[in-house]
Tab-separated table of C-alpha atoms in Angstrom:
chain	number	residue	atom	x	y	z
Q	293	UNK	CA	209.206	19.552	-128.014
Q	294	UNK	CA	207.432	18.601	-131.512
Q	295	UNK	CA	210.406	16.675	-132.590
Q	296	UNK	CA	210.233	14.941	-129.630
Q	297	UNK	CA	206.825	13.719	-129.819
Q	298	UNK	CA	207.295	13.281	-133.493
Q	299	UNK	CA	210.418	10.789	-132.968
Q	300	UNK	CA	208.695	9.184	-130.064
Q	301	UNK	CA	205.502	8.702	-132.247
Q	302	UNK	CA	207.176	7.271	-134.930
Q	303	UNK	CA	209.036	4.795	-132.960
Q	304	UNK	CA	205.833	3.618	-131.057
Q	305	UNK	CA	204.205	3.252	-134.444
Q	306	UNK	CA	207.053	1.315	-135.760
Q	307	UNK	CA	207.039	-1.013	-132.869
Q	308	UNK	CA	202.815	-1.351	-132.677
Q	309	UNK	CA	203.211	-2.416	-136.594
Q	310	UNK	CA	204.896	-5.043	-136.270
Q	311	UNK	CA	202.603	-6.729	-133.791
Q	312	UNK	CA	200.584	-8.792	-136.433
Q	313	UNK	CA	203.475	-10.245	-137.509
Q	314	UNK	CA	204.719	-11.207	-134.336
Q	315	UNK	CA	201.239	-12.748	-134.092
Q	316	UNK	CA	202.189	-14.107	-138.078
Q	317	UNK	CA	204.805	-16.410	-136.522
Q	318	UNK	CA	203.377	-17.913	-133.835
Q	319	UNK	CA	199.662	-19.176	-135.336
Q	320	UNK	CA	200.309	-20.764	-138.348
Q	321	UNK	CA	202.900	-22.585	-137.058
Q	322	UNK	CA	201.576	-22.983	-132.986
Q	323	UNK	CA	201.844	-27.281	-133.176
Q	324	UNK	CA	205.486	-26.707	-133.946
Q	325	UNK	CA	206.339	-24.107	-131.054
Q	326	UNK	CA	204.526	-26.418	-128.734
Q	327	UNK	CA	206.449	-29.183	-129.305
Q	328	UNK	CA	209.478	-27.458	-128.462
Q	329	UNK	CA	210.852	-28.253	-124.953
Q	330	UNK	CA	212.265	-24.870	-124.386
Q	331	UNK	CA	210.149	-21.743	-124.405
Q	332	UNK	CA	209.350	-20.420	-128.019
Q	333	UNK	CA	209.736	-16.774	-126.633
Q	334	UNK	CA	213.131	-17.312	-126.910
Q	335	UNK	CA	213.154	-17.598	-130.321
Q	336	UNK	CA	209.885	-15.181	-131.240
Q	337	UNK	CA	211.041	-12.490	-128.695
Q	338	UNK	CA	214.548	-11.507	-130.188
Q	339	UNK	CA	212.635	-11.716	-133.887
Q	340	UNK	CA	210.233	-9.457	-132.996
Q	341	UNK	CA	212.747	-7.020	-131.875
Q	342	UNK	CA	214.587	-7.468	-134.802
Q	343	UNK	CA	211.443	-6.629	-136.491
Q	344	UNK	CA	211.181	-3.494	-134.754
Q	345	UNK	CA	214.568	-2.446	-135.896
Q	346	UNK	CA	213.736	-3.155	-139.769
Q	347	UNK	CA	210.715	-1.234	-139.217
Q	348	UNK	CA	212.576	1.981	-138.201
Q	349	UNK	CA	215.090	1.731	-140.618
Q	350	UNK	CA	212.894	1.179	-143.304
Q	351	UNK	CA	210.726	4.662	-142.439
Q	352	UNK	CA	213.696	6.338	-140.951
Q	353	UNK	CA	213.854	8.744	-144.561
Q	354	UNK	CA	210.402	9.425	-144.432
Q	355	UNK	CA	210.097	10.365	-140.510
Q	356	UNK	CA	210.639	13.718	-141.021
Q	357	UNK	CA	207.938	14.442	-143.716
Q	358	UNK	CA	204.522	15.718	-142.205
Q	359	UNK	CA	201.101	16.039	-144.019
Q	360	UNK	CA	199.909	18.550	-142.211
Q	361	UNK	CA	201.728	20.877	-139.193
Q	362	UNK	CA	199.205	22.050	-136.304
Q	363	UNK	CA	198.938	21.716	-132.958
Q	364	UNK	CA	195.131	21.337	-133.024
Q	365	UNK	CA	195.613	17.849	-134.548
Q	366	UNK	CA	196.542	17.054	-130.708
Q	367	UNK	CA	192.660	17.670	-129.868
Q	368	UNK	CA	191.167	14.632	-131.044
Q	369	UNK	CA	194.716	12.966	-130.228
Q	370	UNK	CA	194.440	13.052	-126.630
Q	371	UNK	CA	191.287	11.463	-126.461
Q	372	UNK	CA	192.039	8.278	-128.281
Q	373	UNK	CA	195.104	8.093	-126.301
Q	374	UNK	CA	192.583	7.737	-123.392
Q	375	UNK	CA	190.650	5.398	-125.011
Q	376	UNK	CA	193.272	3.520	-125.615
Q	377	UNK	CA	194.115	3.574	-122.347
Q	378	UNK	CA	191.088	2.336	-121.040
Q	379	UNK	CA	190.757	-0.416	-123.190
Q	380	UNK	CA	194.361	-1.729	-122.022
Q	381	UNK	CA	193.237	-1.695	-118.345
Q	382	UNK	CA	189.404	-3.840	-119.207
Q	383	UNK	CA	191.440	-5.776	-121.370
Q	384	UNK	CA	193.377	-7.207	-118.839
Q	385	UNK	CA	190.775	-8.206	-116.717
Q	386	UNK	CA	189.374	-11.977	-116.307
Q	387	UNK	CA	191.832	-12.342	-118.951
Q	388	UNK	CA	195.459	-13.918	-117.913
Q	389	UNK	CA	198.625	-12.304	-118.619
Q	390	UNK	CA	199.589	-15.833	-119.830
Q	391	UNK	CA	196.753	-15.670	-122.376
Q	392	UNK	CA	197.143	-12.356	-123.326
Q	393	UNK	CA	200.993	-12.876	-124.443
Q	394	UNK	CA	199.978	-16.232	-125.932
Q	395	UNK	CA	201.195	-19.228	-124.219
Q	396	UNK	CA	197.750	-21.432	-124.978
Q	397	UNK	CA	198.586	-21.321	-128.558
Q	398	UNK	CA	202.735	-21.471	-128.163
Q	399	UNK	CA	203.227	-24.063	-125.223
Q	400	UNK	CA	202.364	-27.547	-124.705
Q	401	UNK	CA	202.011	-27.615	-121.155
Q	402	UNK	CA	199.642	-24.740	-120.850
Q	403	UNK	CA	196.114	-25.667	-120.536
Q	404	UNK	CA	194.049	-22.448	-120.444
Q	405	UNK	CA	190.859	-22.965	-122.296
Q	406	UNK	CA	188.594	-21.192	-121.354
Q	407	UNK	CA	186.561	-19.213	-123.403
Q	408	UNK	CA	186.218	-14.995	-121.682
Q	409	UNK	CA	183.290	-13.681	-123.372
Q	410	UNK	CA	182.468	-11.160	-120.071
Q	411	UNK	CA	183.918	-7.942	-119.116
Q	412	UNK	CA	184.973	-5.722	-122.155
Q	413	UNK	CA	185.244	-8.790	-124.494
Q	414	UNK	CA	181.405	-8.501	-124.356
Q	415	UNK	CA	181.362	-5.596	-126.284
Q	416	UNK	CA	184.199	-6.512	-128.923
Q	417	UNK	CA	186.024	-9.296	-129.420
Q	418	UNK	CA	189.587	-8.220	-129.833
Q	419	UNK	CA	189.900	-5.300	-127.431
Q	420	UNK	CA	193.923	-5.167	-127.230
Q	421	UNK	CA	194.132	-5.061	-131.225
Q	422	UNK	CA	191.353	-1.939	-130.786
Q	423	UNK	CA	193.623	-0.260	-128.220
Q	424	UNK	CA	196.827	-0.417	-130.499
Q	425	UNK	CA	194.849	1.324	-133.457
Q	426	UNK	CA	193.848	3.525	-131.378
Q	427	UNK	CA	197.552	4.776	-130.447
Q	428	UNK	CA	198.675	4.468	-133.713
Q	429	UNK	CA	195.800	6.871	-134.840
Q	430	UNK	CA	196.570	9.120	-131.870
Q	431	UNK	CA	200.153	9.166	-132.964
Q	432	UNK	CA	199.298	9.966	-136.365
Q	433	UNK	CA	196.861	12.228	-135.838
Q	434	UNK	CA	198.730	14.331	-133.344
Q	435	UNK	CA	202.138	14.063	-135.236
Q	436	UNK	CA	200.879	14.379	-139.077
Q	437	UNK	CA	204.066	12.129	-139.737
Q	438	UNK	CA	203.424	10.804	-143.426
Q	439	UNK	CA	205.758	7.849	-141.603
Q	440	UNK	CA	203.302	7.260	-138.910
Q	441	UNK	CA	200.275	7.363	-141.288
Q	442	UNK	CA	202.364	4.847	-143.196
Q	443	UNK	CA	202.744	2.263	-140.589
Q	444	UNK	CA	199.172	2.658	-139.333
Q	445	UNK	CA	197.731	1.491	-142.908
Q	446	UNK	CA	200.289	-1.129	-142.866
Q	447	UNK	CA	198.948	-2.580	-139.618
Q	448	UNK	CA	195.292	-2.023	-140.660
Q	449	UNK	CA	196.019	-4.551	-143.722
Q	450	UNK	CA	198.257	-7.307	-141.865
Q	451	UNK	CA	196.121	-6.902	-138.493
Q	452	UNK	CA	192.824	-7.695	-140.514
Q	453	UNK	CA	194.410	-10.958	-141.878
Q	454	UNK	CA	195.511	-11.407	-138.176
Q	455	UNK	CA	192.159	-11.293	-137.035
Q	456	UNK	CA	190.835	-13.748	-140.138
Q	457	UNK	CA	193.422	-16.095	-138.696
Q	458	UNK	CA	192.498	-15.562	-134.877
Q	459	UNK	CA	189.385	-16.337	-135.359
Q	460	UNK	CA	189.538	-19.658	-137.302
Q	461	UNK	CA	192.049	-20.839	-134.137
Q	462	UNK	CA	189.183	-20.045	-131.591
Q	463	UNK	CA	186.677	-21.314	-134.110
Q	464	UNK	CA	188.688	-24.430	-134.240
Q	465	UNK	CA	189.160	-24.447	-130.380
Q	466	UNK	CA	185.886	-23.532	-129.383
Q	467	UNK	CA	183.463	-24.657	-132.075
Q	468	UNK	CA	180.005	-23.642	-131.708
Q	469	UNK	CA	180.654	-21.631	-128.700
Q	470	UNK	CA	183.015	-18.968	-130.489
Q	471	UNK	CA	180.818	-19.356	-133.401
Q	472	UNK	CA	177.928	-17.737	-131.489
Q	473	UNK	CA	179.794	-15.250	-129.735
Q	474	UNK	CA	181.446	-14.282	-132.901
Q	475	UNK	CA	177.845	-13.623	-134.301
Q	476	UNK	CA	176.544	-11.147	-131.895
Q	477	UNK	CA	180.121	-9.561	-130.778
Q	478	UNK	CA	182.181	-7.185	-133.085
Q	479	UNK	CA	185.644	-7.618	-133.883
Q	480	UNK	CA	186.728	-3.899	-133.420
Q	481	UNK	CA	183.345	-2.265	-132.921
Q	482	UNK	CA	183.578	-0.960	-129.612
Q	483	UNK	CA	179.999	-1.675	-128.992
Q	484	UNK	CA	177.671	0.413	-125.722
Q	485	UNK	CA	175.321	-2.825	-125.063
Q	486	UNK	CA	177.075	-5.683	-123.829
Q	487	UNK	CA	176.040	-8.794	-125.621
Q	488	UNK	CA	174.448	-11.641	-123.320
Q	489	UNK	CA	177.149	-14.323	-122.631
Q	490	UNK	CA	176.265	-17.934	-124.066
Q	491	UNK	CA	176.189	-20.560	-121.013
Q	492	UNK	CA	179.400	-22.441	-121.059
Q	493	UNK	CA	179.274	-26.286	-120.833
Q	494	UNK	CA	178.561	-27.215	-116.885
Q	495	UNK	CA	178.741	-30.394	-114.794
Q	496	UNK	CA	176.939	-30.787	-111.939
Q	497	UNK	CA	176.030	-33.939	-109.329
Q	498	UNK	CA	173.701	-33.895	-106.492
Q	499	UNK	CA	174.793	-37.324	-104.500
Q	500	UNK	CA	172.458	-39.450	-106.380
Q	501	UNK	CA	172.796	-38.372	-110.132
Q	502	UNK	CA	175.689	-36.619	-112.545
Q	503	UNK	CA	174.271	-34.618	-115.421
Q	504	UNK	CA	176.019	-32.861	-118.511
Q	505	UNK	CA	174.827	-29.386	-120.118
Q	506	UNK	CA	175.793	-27.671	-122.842
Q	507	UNK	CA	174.444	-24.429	-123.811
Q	508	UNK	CA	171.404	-24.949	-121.299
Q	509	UNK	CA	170.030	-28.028	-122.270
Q	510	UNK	CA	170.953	-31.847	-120.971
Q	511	UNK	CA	173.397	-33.809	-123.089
Q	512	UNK	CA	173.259	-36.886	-120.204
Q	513	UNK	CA	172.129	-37.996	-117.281
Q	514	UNK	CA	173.469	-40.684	-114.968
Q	515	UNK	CA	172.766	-42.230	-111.761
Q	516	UNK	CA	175.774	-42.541	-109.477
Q	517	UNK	CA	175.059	-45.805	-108.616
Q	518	UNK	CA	175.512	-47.344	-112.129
Q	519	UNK	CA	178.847	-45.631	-112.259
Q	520	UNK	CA	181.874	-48.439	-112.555
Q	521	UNK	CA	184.244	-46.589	-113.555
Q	522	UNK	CA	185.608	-42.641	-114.127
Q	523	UNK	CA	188.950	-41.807	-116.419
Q	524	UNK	CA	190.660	-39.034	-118.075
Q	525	UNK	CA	192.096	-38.760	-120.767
Q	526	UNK	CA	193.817	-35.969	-123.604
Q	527	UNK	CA	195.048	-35.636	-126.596
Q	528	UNK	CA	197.216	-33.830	-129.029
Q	529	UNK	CA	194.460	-31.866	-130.202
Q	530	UNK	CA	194.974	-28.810	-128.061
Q	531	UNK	CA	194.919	-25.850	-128.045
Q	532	UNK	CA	192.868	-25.410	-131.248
Q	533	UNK	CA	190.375	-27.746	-129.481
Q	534	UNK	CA	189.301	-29.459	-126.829
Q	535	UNK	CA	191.485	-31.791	-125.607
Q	536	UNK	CA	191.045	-32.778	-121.906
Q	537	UNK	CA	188.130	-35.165	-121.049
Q	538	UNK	CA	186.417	-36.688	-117.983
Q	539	UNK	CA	184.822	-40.519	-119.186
Q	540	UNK	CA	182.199	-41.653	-117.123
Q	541	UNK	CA	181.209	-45.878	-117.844
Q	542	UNK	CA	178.134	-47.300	-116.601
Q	543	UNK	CA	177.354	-50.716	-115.934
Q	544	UNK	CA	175.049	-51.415	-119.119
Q	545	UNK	CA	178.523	-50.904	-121.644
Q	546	UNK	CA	178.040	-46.854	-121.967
Q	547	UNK	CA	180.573	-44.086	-121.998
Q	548	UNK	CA	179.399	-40.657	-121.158
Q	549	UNK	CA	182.448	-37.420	-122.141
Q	550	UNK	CA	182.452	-34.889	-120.490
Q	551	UNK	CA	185.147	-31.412	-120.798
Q	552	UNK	CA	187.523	-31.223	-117.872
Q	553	UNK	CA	187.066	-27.385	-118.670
Q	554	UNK	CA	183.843	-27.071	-117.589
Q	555	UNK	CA	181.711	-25.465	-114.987
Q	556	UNK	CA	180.799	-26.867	-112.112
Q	557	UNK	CA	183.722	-29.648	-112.780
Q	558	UNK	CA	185.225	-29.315	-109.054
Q	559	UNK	CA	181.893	-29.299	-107.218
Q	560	UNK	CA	180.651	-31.944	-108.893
Q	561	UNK	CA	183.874	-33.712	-108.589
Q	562	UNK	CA	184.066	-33.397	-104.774
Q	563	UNK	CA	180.136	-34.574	-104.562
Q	564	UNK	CA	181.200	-37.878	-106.658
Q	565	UNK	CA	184.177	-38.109	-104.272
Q	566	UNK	CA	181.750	-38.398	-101.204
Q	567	UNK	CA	179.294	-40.239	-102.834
Q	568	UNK	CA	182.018	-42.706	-103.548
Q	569	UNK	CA	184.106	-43.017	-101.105
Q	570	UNK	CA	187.185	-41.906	-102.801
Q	571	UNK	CA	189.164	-38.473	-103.726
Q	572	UNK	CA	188.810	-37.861	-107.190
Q	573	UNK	CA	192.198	-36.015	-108.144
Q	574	UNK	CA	192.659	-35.481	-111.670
Q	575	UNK	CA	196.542	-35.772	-112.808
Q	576	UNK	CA	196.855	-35.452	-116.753
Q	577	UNK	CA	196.518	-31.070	-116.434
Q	578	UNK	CA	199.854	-30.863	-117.797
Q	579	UNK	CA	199.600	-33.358	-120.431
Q	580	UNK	CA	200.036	-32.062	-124.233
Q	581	UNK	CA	199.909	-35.732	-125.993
Q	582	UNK	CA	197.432	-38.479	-126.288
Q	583	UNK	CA	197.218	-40.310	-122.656
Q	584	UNK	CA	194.646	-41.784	-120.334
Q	585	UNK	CA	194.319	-42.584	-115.942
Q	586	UNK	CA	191.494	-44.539	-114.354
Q	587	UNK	CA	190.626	-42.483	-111.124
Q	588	UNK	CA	188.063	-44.971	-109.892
Q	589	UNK	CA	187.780	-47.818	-108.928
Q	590	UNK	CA	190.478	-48.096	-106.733
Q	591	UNK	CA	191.670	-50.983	-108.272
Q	592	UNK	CA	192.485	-49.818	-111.322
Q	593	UNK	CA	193.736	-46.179	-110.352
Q	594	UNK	CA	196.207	-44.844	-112.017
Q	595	UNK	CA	196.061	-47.748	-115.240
Q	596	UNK	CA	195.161	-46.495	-118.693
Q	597	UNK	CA	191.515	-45.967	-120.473
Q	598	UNK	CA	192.978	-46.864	-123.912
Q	599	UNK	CA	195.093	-49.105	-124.779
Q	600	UNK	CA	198.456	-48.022	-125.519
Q	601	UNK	CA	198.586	-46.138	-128.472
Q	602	UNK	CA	195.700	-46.892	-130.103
Q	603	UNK	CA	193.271	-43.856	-129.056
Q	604	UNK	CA	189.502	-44.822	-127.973
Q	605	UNK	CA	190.079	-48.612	-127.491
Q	606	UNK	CA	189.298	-49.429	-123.958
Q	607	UNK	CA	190.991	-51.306	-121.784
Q	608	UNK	CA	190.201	-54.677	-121.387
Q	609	UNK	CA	190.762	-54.632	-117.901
Q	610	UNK	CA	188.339	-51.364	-117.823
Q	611	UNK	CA	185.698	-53.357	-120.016
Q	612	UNK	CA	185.370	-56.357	-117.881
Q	613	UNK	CA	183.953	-54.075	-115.295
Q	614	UNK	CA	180.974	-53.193	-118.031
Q	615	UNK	CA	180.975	-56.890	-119.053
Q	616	UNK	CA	177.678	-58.657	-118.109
Q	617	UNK	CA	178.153	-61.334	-115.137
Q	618	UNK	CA	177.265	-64.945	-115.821
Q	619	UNK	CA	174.809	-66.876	-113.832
């Protein structure tokens, strides 16, 4: 039975090791795999295995060799195998399984940015990291495999520069919104108080006026009625940043931004709708390059912001509609 759990042990540690560098391949180099057409997992997933293979063979002579022999080292074992546990099953909640295996940062057509700063990531930032350590100690402690000790320092190092790395992306993504969630959330400092969420950016309309908040406080405020035109438009930015817009122009020459991956976006949307007449249906969500739609005025529906490619010159046929009218 105790070579059992030792060979199972070492295995899982070899395999839980290696998870930085999975992670290794895939952020420096995340523009690249998104501009592959196929999936990148078919590339990353038979390298990772192949990194689990190396790992074993490269501890295979020492997976015999124990520190210590007990079966008391199973008491505080069992426990952070539960812990462990646990932090797999919050981990997965109000958190996609297409986030957690990384498609935001691998493919271009996936356009999941929101920010989850609730549930157990409101306690510590990287809870799925926490819950591998946590096996890996278990595995170690319970075993006493010099191997298994090994592997667990090895992932300590490489998952710290992991988590360096992580964080600049969602730094980069997020800006000042990671920034201050960073500052009052631990990276693997399970924590018992649950830190108070920052308020996301929100859009809101009430049939007469549109309005633009970020962190609590009014960036803009427009009347409905001086609207002349709404457009879209993304860029190649994501998914290190945002990169999905909403353009309202008034009729004085002014263009208000505001993030398609907001709150409030589709209520607000479908008041704007009623208010003007029109269905508001946005149609650049799968877009992962710079591009631009007009979704109102019906006359120019479905014709570009910007001119094409040059990024942030308007259209002249969406200008004329801010140009002032001669007497």
């Amino acid at each position: 039975m105790r070579m059992w759990l030792q060979t199972i042990g070492w295995l899982a540690c070899a395999v839980y090791s290696t998870i930085p560098a999975f992670w290794f391949m895939i952020h420096p180099f995340a523009e690249r795999w998104r501009s592959q057409r196929r999936s990148p997992y078919r590339v990353l997933l038979p390298l990772w295995i192949a990194m689990w293979i190396g790992m074993a063979l490269v501890t295979q002579p020492w997976h015999r060799i124990t520190v210590y022999q007990t079966l008391w080292s199973w008491a505080p074992a069992i426990p952070l195998f539960a812990v462990g546990i646990f932090l797999y099953s919050r981990s997965g909640k109000n958190f996609t399984a297409q986030q957690l295996g990384g498609l935001p940062e691998v493919h271009g057509a996936h356009r999941d940015q929101r920010l989850v700063t609730d549930g157990i990531r409101s306690r510590v930032r990287h809870p799925v990291y926490l819950a591998h350590l946590c096996e890996m100690f278990a595995w170690s402690l319970g075993t006493g495999l010099a191997a298994c000790w090994g592997l667990t320092a090895f992932a300590i190092v490489t998952g710290t520069v992991m988590i360096q790395m992580e964080d600049a992306e969602l730094e980069q993504r997020f800006g000042e919104e990671y920034r201050a969630y960073r500052g009052r959330t631990p990276a693997l400092l399970l924590t018992l108080r649950s830190a108070k969420p920052q308020a996301r950016p929100r859009l809101s309309a009430d049939g007469a006026c549109i309005q633009y908040e970020i962190e609590g406080q009014p960036r803009w405020r427009i009347a409905i009625r001086d609207l002349v035109c709404i457009a879209e438009y993304t860029t190649a930015a994501g998914p290190r940043a945002d990169d999905y817009f909403l353009v309202f122009a008034t009729k004085s020459g002014l263009y208000y931004e505001a993030a398609v991956y907001c709150d409030g976006r589709d209520a607000a949307i479908d008041v704007l709708s009623e208010a003007l007449g029109r269905t508001l249906k946005l149609g650049l969500i799968k877009s992962a390059e710079f591009a631009s739609r007009v979704l109102w005025p019906p006359s120019l529906e479905g014709h570009p912001l910007f001119m094409r490619g040059k990024e942030k010159v308007i259209n002249p046929e969406v200008r004329q509609l801010t140009a002032p009218r001669q007497l």
